[in-house]
Tab-separated table of C-alpha atoms and ligand atoms in Angstrom:
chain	number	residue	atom	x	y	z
A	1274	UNK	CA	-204.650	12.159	81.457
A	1275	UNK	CA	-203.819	15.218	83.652
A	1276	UNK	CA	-200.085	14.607	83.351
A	1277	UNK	CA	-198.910	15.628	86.654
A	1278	UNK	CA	-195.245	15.198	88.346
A	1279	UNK	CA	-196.463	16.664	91.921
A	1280	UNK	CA	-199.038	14.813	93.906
A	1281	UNK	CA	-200.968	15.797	97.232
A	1282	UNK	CA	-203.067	13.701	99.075
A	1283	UNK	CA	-204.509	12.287	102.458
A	1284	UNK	CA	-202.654	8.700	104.229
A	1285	UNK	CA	-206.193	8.824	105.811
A	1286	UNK	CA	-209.446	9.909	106.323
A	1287	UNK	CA	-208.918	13.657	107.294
A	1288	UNK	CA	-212.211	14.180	109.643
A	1289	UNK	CA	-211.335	11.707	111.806
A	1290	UNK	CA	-208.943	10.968	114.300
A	1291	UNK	CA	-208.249	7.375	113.572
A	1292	UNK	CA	-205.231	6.588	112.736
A	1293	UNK	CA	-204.256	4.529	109.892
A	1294	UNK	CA	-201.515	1.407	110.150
A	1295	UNK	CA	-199.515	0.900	106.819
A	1296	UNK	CA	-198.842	-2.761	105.967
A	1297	UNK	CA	-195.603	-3.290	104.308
A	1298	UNK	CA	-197.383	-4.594	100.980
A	1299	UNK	CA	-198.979	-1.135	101.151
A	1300	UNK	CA	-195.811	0.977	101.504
A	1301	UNK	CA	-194.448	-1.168	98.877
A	1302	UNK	CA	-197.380	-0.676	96.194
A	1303	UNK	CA	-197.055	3.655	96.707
A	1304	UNK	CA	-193.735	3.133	96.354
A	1305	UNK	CA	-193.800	1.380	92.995
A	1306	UNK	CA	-196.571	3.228	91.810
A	1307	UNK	CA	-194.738	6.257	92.512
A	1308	UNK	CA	-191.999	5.626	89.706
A	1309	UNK	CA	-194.287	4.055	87.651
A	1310	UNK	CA	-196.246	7.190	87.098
A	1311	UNK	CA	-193.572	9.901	87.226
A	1312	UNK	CA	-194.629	11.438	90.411
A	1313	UNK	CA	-191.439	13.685	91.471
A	1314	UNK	CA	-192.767	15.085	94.897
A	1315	UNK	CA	-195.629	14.201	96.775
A	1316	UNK	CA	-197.516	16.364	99.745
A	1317	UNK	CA	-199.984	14.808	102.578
A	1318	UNK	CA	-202.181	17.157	103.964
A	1319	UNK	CA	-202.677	16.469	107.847
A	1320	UNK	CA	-205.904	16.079	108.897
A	1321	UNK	CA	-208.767	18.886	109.544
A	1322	UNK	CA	-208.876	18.210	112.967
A	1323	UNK	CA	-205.480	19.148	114.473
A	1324	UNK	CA	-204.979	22.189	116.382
A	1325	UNK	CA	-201.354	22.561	117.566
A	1326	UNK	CA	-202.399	26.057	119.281
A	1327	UNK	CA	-205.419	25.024	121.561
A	1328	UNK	CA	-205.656	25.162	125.022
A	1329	UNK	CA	-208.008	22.227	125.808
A	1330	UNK	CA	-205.649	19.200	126.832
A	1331	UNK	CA	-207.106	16.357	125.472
A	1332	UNK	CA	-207.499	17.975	122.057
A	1333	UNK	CA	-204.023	19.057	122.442
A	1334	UNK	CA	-202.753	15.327	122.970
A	1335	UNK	CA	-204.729	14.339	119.905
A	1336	UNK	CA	-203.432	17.317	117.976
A	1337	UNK	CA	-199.714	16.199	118.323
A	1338	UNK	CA	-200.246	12.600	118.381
A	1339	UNK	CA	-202.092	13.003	114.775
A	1340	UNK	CA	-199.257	15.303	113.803
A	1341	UNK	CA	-196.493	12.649	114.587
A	1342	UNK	CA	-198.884	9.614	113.319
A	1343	UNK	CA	-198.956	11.827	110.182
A	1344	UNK	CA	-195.137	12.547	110.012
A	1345	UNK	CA	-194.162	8.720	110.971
A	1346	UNK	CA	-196.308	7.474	108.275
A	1347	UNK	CA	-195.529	9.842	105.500
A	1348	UNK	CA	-191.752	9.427	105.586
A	1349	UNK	CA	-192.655	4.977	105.872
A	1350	UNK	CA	-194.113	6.794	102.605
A	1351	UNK	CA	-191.164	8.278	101.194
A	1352	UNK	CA	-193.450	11.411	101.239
A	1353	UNK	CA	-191.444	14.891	100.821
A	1354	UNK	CA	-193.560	17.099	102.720
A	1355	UNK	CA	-196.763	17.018	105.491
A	1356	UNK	CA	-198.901	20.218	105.103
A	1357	UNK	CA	-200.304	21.443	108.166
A	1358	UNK	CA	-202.902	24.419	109.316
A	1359	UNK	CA	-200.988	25.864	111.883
A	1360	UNK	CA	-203.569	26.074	114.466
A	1361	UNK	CA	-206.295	28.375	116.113
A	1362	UNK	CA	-205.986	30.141	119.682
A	1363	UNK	CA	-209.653	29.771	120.323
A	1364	UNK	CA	-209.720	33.050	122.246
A	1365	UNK	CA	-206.255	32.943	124.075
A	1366	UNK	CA	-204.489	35.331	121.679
A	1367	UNK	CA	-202.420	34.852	118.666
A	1368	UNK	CA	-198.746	35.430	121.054
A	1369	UNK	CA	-200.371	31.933	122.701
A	1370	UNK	CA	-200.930	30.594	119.936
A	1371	UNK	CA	-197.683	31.029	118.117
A	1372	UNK	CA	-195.507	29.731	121.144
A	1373	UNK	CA	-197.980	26.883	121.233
A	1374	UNK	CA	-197.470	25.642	118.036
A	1375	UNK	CA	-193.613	26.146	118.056
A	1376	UNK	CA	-193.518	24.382	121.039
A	1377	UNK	CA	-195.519	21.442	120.197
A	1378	UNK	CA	-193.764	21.210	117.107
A	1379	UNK	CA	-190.738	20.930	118.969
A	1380	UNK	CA	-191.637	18.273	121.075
A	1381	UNK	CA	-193.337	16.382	118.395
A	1382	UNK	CA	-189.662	16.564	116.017
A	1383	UNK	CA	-187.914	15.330	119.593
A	1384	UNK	CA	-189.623	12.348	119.912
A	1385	UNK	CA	-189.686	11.369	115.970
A	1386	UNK	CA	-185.573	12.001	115.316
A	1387	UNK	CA	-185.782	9.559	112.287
A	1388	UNK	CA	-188.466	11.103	110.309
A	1389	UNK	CA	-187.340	12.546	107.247
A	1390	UNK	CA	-190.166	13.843	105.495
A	1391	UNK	CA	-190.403	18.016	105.988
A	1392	UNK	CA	-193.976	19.895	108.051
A	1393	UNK	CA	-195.195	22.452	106.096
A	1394	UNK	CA	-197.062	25.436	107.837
A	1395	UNK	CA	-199.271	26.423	105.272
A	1396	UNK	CA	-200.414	30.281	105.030
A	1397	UNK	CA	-203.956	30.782	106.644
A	1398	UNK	CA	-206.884	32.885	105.536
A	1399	UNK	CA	-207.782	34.070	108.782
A	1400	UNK	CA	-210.737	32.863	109.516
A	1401	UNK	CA	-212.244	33.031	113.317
A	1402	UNK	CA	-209.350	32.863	115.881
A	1403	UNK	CA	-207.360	30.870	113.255
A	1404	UNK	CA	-202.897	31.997	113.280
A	1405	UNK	CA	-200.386	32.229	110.112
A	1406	UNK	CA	-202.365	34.549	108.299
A	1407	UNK	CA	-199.805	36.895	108.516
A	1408	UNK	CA	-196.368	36.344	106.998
A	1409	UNK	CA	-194.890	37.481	110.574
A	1410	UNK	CA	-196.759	34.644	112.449
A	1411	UNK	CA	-195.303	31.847	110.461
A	1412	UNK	CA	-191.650	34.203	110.633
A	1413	UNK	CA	-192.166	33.701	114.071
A	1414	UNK	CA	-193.178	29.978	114.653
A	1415	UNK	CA	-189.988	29.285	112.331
A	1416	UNK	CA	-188.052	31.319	114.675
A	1417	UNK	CA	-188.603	28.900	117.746
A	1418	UNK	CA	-188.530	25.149	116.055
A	1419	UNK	CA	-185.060	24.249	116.705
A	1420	UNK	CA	-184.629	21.707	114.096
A	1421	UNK	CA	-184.942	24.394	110.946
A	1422	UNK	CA	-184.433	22.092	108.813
A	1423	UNK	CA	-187.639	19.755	109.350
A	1424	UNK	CA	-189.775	23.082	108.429
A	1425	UNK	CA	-190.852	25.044	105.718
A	1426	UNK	CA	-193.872	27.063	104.107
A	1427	UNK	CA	-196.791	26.126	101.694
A	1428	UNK	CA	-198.357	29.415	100.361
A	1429	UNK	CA	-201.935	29.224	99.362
A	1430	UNK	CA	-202.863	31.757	96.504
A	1431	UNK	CA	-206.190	31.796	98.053
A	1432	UNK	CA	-205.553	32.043	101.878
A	1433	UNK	CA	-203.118	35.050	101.353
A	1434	UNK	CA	-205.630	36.764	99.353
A	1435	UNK	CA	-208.402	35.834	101.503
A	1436	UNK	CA	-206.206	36.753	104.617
A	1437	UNK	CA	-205.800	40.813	102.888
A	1438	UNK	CA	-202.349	40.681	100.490
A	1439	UNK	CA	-203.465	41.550	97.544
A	1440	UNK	CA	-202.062	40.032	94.023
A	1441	UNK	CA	-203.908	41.385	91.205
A	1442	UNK	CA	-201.812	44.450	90.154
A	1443	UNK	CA	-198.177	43.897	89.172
A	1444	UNK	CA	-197.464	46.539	91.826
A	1445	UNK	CA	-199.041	44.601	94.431
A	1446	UNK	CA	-198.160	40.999	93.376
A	1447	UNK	CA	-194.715	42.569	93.398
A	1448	UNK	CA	-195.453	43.546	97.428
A	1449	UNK	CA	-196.422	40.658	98.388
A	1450	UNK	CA	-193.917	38.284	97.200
A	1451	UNK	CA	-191.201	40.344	98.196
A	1452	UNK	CA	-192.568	40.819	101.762
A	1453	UNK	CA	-192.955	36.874	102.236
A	1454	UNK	CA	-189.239	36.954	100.966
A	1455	UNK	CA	-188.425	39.554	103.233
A	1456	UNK	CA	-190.265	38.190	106.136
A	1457	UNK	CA	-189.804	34.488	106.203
A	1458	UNK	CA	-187.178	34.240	103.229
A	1459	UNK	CA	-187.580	32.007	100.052
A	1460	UNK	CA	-185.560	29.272	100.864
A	1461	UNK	CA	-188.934	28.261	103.566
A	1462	UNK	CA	-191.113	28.074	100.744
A	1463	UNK	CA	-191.400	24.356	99.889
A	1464	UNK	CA	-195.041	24.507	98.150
A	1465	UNK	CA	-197.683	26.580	96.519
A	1466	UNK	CA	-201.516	25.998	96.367
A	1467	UNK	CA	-202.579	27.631	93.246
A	1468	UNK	CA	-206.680	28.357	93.994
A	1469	UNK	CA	-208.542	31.145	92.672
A	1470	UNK	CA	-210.841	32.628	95.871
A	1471	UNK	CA	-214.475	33.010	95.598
A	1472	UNK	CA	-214.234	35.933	98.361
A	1473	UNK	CA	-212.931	39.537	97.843
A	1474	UNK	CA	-209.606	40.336	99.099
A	1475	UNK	CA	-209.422	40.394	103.226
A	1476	UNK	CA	-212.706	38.650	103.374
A	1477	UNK	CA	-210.902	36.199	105.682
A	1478	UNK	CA	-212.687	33.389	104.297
A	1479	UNK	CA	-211.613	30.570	103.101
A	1480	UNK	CA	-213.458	29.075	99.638
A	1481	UNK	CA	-211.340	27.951	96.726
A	1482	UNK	CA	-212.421	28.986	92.986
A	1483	UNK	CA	-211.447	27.710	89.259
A	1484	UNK	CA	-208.432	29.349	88.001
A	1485	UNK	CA	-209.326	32.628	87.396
A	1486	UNK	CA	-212.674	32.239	87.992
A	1487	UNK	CA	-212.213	34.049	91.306
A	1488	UNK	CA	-211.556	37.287	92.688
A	1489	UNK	CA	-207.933	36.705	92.255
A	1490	UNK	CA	-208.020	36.492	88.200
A	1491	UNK	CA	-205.841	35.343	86.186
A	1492	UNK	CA	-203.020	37.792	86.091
A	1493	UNK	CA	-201.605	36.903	88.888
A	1494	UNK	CA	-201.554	33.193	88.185
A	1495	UNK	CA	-199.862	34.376	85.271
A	1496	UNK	CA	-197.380	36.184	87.174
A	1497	UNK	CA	-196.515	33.196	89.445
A	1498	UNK	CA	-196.018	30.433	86.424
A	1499	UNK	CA	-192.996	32.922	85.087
A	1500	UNK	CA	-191.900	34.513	88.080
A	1501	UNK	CA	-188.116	32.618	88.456
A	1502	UNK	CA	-187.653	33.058	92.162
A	1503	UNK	CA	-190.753	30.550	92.246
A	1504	UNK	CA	-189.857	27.916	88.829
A	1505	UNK	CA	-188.473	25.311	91.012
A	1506	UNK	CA	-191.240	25.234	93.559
A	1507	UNK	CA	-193.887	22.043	93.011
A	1508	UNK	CA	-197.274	23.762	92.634
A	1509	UNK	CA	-200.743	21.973	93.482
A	1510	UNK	CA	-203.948	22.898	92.691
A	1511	UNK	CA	-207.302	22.656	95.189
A	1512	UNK	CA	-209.806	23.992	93.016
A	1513	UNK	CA	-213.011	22.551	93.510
A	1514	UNK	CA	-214.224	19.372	92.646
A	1515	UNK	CA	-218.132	19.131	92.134
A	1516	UNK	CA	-218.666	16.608	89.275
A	1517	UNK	CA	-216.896	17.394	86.664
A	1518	UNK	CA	-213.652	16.394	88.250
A	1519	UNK	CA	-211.528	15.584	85.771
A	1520	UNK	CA	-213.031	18.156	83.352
A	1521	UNK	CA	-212.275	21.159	85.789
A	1522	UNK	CA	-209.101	19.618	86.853
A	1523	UNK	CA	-207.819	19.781	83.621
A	1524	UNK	CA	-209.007	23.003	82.658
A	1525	UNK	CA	-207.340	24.218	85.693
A	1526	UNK	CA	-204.203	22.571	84.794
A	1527	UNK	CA	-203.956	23.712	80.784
A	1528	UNK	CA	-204.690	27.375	82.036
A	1529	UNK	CA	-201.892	27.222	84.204
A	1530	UNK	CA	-199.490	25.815	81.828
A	1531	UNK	CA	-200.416	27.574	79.092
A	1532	UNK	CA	-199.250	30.744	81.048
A	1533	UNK	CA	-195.830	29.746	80.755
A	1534	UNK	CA	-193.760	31.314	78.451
B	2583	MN	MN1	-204.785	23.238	103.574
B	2584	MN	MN1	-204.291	25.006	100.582
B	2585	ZN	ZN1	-208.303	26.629	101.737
């Protein structure tokens, strides 16, 4: 038993772009199953494939389609939150990029007014032409959705790392947090990926590690279990699986709440 009370997972295959139809027996069963097991908020992750900020149309059209498939069947779901990479310019440049996703966000929370269940942007690592790696990016997509209320942040231990803010000194743990505060503002920040990074700090690439297995260490994992601007935030881990799934899983898990004083 793992004994979790915050869930993340895929409403379909994520390397595809087949969508998925719910039947009502199915909505029904993840509903039940949801109160039978405790589950208090539960994440989908959007799938690999979408890129809100590209320029190539038809990739584009399948980019926000998958996004409102995604959002339409997650709140059928009675799922709190859809976690989404925010996109890569491919070459355009990041100011593209940012008004691209804004904007198809936009148009995308127009056309689905009865959705309920909140996007989350999560925090990037960087890598190739890839946008919300800094905290100002994601700042600024926020900025232009209209409906602020249908948004909100996932920070990933690992991306940030990966992406160059360091968190493995209390002085610089202490930096970063309060520059997302002061940046995008805690009240945005609706989910945390806990993952240790297998590459140094501004590596800008993106491979998840055990808990404190990583470059990050432990400390800082530490840091975030206590730290009470972040207690009521759901965390998730997305360390890696291999074959010792639940072994690792719940190593992962006991270190984590062990750290809690
Ligand atoms: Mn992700
Ligand atoms: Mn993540
Ligand atoms: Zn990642």
């Amino acid at each position: 038993m793992l004994h979790c009370n915050i869930l993340q997972i895929f409403t379909k295959n994520s390397s595809t772009w087949k969508e998925k139809n719910l039947s009502q027996n199915e909505i029904d069963d993840f509903k039940k199953a949801k109160k039978e097991t405790g589950i208090i908020t539960i994440a989908s992750h959007t799938s690999y494939l979408i890129n809100l900020a590209g320029h190539q149309k038809k990739k584009h059209l399948l980019s926000c389609n998958a996004l409102k498939q995604e959002l339409i069947r997650s709140s059928k779901l009675g799922i709190d939150y859809v976690v989404l990479h925010p996109g890569s310019h491919m070459g355009k440049g990041e100011d593209y990029g940012l008004c691209r996703i804004a904007d198809s966000i936009n148009k995308i929370f127009d056309e689905t007014p009865k959705v309920n269940t909140q996007l989350l942007l999560e925090t990037s690592s960087g890598q190739g032409s890839s946008i919300g790696h800094t905290f100002k990016h994601l700042a600024i997509i926020l900025d232009r959705i209209k409906n602020n209320d249908k948004v909100g942040i996932c920070l990933d231990t690992c991306h940030i790392f990966a992406a160059g803010y360091d968190i493995r000194t209390k002085q610089s743990y202490a930096k970063t947090i309060n520059e997302f505060i002061e940046t995008i503002g805690l009240k945005h920040l609706k989910l945390i990926h806990l993952n240790d990074s297998k590459k140094a700090l501004g590596s800008r690439i993106d491979r998840h590690e055990h808990i404190g297995k990583g470059k990050i260490g432990l400390d800082a994992f530490r840091w975030i279990m206590n730290d009470p601007r972040l207690l009521d935030v759901p965390k998730i881990i997305e360390t890696p699986k291999g074959n010792h799934v639940n072994e690792m899983d719940t190593f992962n898990l006991n270190q984590l709440k062990g750290f809690i004083n």
